[in-house]
PDB file of C-alpha atoms in Angstrom:
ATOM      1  CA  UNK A   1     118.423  86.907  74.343  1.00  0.00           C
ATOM      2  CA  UNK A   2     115.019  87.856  76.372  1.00  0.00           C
ATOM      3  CA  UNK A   3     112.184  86.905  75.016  1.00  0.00           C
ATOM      4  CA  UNK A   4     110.613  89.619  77.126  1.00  0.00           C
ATOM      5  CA  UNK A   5     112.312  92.349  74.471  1.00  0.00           C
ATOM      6  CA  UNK A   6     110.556  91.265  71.361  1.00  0.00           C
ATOM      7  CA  UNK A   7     112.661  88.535  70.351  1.00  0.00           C
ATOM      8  CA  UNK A   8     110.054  85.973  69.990  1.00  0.00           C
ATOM      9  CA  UNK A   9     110.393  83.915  66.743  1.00  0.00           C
ATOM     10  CA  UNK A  10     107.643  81.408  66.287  1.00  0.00           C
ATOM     11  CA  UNK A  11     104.383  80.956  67.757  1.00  0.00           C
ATOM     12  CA  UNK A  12     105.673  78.556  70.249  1.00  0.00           C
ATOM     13  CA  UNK A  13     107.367  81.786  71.584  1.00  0.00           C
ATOM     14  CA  UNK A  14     104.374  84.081  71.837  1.00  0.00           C
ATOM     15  CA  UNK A  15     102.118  81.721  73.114  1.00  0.00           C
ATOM     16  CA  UNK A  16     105.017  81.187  75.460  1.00  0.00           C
ATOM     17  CA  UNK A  17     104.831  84.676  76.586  1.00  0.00           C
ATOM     18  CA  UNK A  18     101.068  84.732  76.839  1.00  0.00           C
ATOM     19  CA  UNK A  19     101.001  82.187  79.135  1.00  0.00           C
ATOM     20  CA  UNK A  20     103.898  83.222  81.439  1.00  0.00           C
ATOM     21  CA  UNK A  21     102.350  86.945  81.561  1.00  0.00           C
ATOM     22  CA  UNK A  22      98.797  85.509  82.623  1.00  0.00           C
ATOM     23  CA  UNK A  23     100.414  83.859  84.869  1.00  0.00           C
ATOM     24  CA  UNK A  24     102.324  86.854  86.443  1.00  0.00           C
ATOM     25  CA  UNK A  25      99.312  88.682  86.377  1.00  0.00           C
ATOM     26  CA  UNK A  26      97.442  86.006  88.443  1.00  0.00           C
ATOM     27  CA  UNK A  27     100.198  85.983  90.863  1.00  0.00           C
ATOM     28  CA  UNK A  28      99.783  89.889  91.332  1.00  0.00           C
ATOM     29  CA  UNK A  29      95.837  89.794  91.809  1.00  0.00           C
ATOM     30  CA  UNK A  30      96.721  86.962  94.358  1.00  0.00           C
ATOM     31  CA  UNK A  31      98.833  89.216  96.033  1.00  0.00           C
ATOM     32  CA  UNK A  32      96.528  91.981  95.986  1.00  0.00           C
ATOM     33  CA  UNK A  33      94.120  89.355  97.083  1.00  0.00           C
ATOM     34  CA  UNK A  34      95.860  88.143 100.099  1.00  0.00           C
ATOM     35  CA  UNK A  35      96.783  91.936 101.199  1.00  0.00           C
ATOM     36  CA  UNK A  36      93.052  93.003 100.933  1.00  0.00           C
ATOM     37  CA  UNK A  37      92.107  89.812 103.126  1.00  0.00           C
ATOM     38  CA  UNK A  38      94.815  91.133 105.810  1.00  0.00           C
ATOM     39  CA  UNK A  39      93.591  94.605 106.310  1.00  0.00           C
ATOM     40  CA  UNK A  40      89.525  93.338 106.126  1.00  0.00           C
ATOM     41  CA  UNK A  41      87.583  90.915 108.639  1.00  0.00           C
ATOM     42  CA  UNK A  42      85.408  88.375 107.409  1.00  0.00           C
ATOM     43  CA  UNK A  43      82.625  90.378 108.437  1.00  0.00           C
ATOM     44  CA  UNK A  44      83.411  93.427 106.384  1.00  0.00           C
ATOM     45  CA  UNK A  45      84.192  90.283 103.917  1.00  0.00           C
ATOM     46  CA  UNK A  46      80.767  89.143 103.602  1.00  0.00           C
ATOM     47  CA  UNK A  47      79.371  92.431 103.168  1.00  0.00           C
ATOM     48  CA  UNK A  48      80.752  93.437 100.687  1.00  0.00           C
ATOM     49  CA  UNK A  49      80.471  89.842  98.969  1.00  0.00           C
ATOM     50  CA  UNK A  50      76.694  90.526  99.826  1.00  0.00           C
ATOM     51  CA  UNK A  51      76.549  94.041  98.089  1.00  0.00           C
ATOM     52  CA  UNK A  52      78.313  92.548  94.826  1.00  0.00           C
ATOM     53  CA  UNK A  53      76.266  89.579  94.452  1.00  0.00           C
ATOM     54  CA  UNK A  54      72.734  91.611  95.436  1.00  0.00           C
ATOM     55  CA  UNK A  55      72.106  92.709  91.891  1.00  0.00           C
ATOM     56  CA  UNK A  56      71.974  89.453  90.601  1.00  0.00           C
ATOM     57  CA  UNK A  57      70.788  87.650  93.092  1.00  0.00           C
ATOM     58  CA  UNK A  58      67.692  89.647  92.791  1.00  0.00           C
ATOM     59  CA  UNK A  59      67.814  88.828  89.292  1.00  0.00           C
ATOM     60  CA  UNK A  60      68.230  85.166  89.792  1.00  0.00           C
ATOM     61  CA  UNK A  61      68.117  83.844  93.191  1.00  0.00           C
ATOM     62  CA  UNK A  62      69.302  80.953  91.713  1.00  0.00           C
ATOM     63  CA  UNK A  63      72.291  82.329  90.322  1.00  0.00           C
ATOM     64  CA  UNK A  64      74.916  79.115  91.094  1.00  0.00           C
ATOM     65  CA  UNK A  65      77.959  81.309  91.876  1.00  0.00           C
ATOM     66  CA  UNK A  66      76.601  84.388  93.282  1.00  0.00           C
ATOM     67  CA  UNK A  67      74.815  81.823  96.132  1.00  0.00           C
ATOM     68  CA  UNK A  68      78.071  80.027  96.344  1.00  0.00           C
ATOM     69  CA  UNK A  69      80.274  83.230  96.652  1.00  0.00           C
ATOM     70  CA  UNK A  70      77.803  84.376  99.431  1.00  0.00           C
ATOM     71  CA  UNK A  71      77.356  81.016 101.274  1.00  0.00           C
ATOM     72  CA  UNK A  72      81.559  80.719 101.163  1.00  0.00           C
ATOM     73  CA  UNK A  73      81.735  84.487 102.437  1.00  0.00           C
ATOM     74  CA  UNK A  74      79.144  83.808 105.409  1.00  0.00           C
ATOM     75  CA  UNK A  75      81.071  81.137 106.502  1.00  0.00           C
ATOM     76  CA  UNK A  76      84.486  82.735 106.952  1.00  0.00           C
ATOM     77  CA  UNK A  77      86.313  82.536 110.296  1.00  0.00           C
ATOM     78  CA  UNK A  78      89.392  84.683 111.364  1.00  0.00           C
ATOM     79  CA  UNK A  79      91.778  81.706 110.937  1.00  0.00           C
ATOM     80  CA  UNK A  80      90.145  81.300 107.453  1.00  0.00           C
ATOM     81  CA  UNK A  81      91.006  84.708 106.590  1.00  0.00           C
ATOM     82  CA  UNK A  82      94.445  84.653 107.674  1.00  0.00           C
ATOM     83  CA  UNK A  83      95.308  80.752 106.344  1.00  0.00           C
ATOM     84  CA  UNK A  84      93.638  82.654 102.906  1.00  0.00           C
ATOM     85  CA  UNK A  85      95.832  85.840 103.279  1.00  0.00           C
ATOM     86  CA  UNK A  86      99.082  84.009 103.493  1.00  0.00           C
ATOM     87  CA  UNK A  87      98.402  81.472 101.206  1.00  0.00           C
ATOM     88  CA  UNK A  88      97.391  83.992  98.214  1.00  0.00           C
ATOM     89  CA  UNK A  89     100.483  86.175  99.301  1.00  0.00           C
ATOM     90  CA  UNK A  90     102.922  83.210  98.810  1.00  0.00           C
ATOM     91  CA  UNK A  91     101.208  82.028  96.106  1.00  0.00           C
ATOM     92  CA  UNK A  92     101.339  85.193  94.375  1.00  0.00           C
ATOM     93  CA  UNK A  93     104.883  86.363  95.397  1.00  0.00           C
ATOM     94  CA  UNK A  94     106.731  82.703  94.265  1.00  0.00           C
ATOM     95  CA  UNK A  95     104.972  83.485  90.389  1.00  0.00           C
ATOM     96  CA  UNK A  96     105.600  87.000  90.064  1.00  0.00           C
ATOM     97  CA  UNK A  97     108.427  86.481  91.485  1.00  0.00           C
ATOM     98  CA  UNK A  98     109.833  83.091  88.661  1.00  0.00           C
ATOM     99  CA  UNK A  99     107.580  84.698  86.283  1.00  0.00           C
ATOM    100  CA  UNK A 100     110.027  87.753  86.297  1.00  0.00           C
ATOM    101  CA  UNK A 101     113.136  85.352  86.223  1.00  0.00           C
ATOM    102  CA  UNK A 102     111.530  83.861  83.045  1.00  0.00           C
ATOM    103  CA  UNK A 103     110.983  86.714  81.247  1.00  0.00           C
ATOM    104  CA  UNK A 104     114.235  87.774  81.964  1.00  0.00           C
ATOM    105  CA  UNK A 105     115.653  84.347  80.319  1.00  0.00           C
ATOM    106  CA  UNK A 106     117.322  83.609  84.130  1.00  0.00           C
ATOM    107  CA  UNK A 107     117.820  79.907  82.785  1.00  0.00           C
ATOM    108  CA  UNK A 108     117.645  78.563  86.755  1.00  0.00           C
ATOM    109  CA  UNK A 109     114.041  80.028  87.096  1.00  0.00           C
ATOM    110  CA  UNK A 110     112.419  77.313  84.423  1.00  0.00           C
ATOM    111  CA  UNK A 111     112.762  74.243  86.303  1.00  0.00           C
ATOM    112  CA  UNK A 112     111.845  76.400  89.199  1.00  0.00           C
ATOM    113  CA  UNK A 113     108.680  77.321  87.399  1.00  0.00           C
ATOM    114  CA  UNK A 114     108.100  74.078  86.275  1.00  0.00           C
ATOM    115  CA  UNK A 115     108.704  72.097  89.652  1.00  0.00           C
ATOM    116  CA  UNK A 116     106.527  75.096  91.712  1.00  0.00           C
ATOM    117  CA  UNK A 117     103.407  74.609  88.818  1.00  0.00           C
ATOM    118  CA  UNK A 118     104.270  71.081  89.395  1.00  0.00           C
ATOM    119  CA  UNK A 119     103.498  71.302  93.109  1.00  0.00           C
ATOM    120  CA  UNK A 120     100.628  73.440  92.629  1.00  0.00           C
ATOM    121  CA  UNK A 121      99.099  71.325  90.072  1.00  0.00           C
ATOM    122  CA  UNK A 122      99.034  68.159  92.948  1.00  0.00           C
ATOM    123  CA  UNK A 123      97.436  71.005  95.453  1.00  0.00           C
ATOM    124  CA  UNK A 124      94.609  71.773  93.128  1.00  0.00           C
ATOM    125  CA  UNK A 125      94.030  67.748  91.788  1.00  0.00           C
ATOM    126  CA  UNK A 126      93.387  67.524  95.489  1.00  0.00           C
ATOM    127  CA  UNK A 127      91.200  69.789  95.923  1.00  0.00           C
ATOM    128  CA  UNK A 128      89.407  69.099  93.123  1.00  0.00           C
ATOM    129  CA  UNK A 129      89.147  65.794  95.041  1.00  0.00           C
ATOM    130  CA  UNK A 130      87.527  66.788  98.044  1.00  0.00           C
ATOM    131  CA  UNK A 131      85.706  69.894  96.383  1.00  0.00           C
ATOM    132  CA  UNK A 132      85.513  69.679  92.373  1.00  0.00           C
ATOM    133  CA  UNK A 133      84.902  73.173  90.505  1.00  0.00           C
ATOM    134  CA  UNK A 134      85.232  73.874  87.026  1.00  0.00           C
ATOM    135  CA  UNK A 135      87.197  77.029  88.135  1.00  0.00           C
ATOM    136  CA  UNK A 136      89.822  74.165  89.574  1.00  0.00           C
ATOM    137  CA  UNK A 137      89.679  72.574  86.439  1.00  0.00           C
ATOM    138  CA  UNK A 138      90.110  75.017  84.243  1.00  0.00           C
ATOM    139  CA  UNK A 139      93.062  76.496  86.413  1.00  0.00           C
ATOM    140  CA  UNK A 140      94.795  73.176  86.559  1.00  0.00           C
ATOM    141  CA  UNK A 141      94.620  73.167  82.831  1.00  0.00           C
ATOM    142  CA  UNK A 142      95.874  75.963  81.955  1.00  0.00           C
ATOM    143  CA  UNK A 143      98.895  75.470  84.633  1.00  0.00           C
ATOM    144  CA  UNK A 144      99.845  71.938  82.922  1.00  0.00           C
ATOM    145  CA  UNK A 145     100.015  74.285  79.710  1.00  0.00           C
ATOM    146  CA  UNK A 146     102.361  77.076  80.920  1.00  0.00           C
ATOM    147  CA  UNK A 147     104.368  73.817  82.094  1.00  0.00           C
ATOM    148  CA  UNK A 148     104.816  72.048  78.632  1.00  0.00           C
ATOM    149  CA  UNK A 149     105.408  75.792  77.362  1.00  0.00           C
ATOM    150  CA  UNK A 150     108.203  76.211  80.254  1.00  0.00           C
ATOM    151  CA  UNK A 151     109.797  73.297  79.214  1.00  0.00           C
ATOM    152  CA  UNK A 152     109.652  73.542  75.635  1.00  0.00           C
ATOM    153  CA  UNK A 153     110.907  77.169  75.999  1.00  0.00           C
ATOM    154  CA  UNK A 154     113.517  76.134  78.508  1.00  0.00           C
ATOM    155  CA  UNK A 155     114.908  73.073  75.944  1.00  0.00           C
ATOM    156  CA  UNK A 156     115.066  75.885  73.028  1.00  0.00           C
ATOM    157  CA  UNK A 157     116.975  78.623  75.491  1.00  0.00           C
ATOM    158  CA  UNK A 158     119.233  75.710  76.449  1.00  0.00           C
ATOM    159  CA  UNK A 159     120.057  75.181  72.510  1.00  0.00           C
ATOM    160  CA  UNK A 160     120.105  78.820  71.743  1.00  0.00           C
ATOM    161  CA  UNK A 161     122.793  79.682  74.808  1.00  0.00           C
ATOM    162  CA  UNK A 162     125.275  76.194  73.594  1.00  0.00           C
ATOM    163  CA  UNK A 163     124.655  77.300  69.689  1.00  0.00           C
TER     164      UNK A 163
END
């Protein structure tokens, strides 16, 4: 059974699905994230940061993450860009990469999910630590939700597979 085919029963199972796809999808903008940062330097970086946030900057000067976006692209350095590349890129790859397993009802790839979410979680509650943003917040979140989903899912596949 694949919950990927249409086979979801309940709303446990589409929200389920929601939340693994979102997270897929996150992992792929990561990874076209981290490519894009390989190919550019943080000059070309901030310049375009600096033609995005213009409009509304001349709008609101003021504007809290337009400033932010262009103070954090100002301050980029070469090993910034490349610590940034890799980490989006490996970020990105390991969920596309168990979100795929998942969806393909690989039984293995749920405590994978759940232990790599796991990890990740403990990454971002410190670095909401040293650097708190609702962004972080709201990411952590919604990670700690895909992982009660995972498991939930992952109990119900186990029952379904010895039924």
């Amino acid at each position: 059974m694949s919950l990927w085919r249409g086979e979801a029963k309940d709303w446990w199972d589409w929200l389920f699905i929601a939340g693994v796809i979102l997270k897929g999808l996150d992992g792929a903008v990561e990874i076209i994230g981290g490519l894009l940062l390989l190919v550019a330097d943080p000059a070309q970086i901030h310049g375009l940061v600096l033609r995005l946030t213009q409009p509304e900057l001349a709008e609101d000067p003021q504007d809290f993450i337009a400033t932010h976006l262009l103070h954090a692209s100002g301050t980029l350095t070469g090993s910034a860009v490349a610590y940034a590349a890799v980490y989006l890129l490996v970020h990105g790859a390991v969920k596309v990469v168990l979100v795929t397993a998942v969806l393909m009802n690989k039984l293995w790839a749920y405590p994978w999910m759940i232990a790599v979410l796991l990890v990740f979680i403990g990454y971002q509650i410190y670095q909401f630590a040293v650097s708190p943003t609702p962004g972080l917040v709201a990411l952590t979140v919604f990670d700690a939700l895909v992982v009660v989903l995972t498991w939930h899912e992952y109990r119900r596949q186990r029952e379904r597979q010895a039924a």
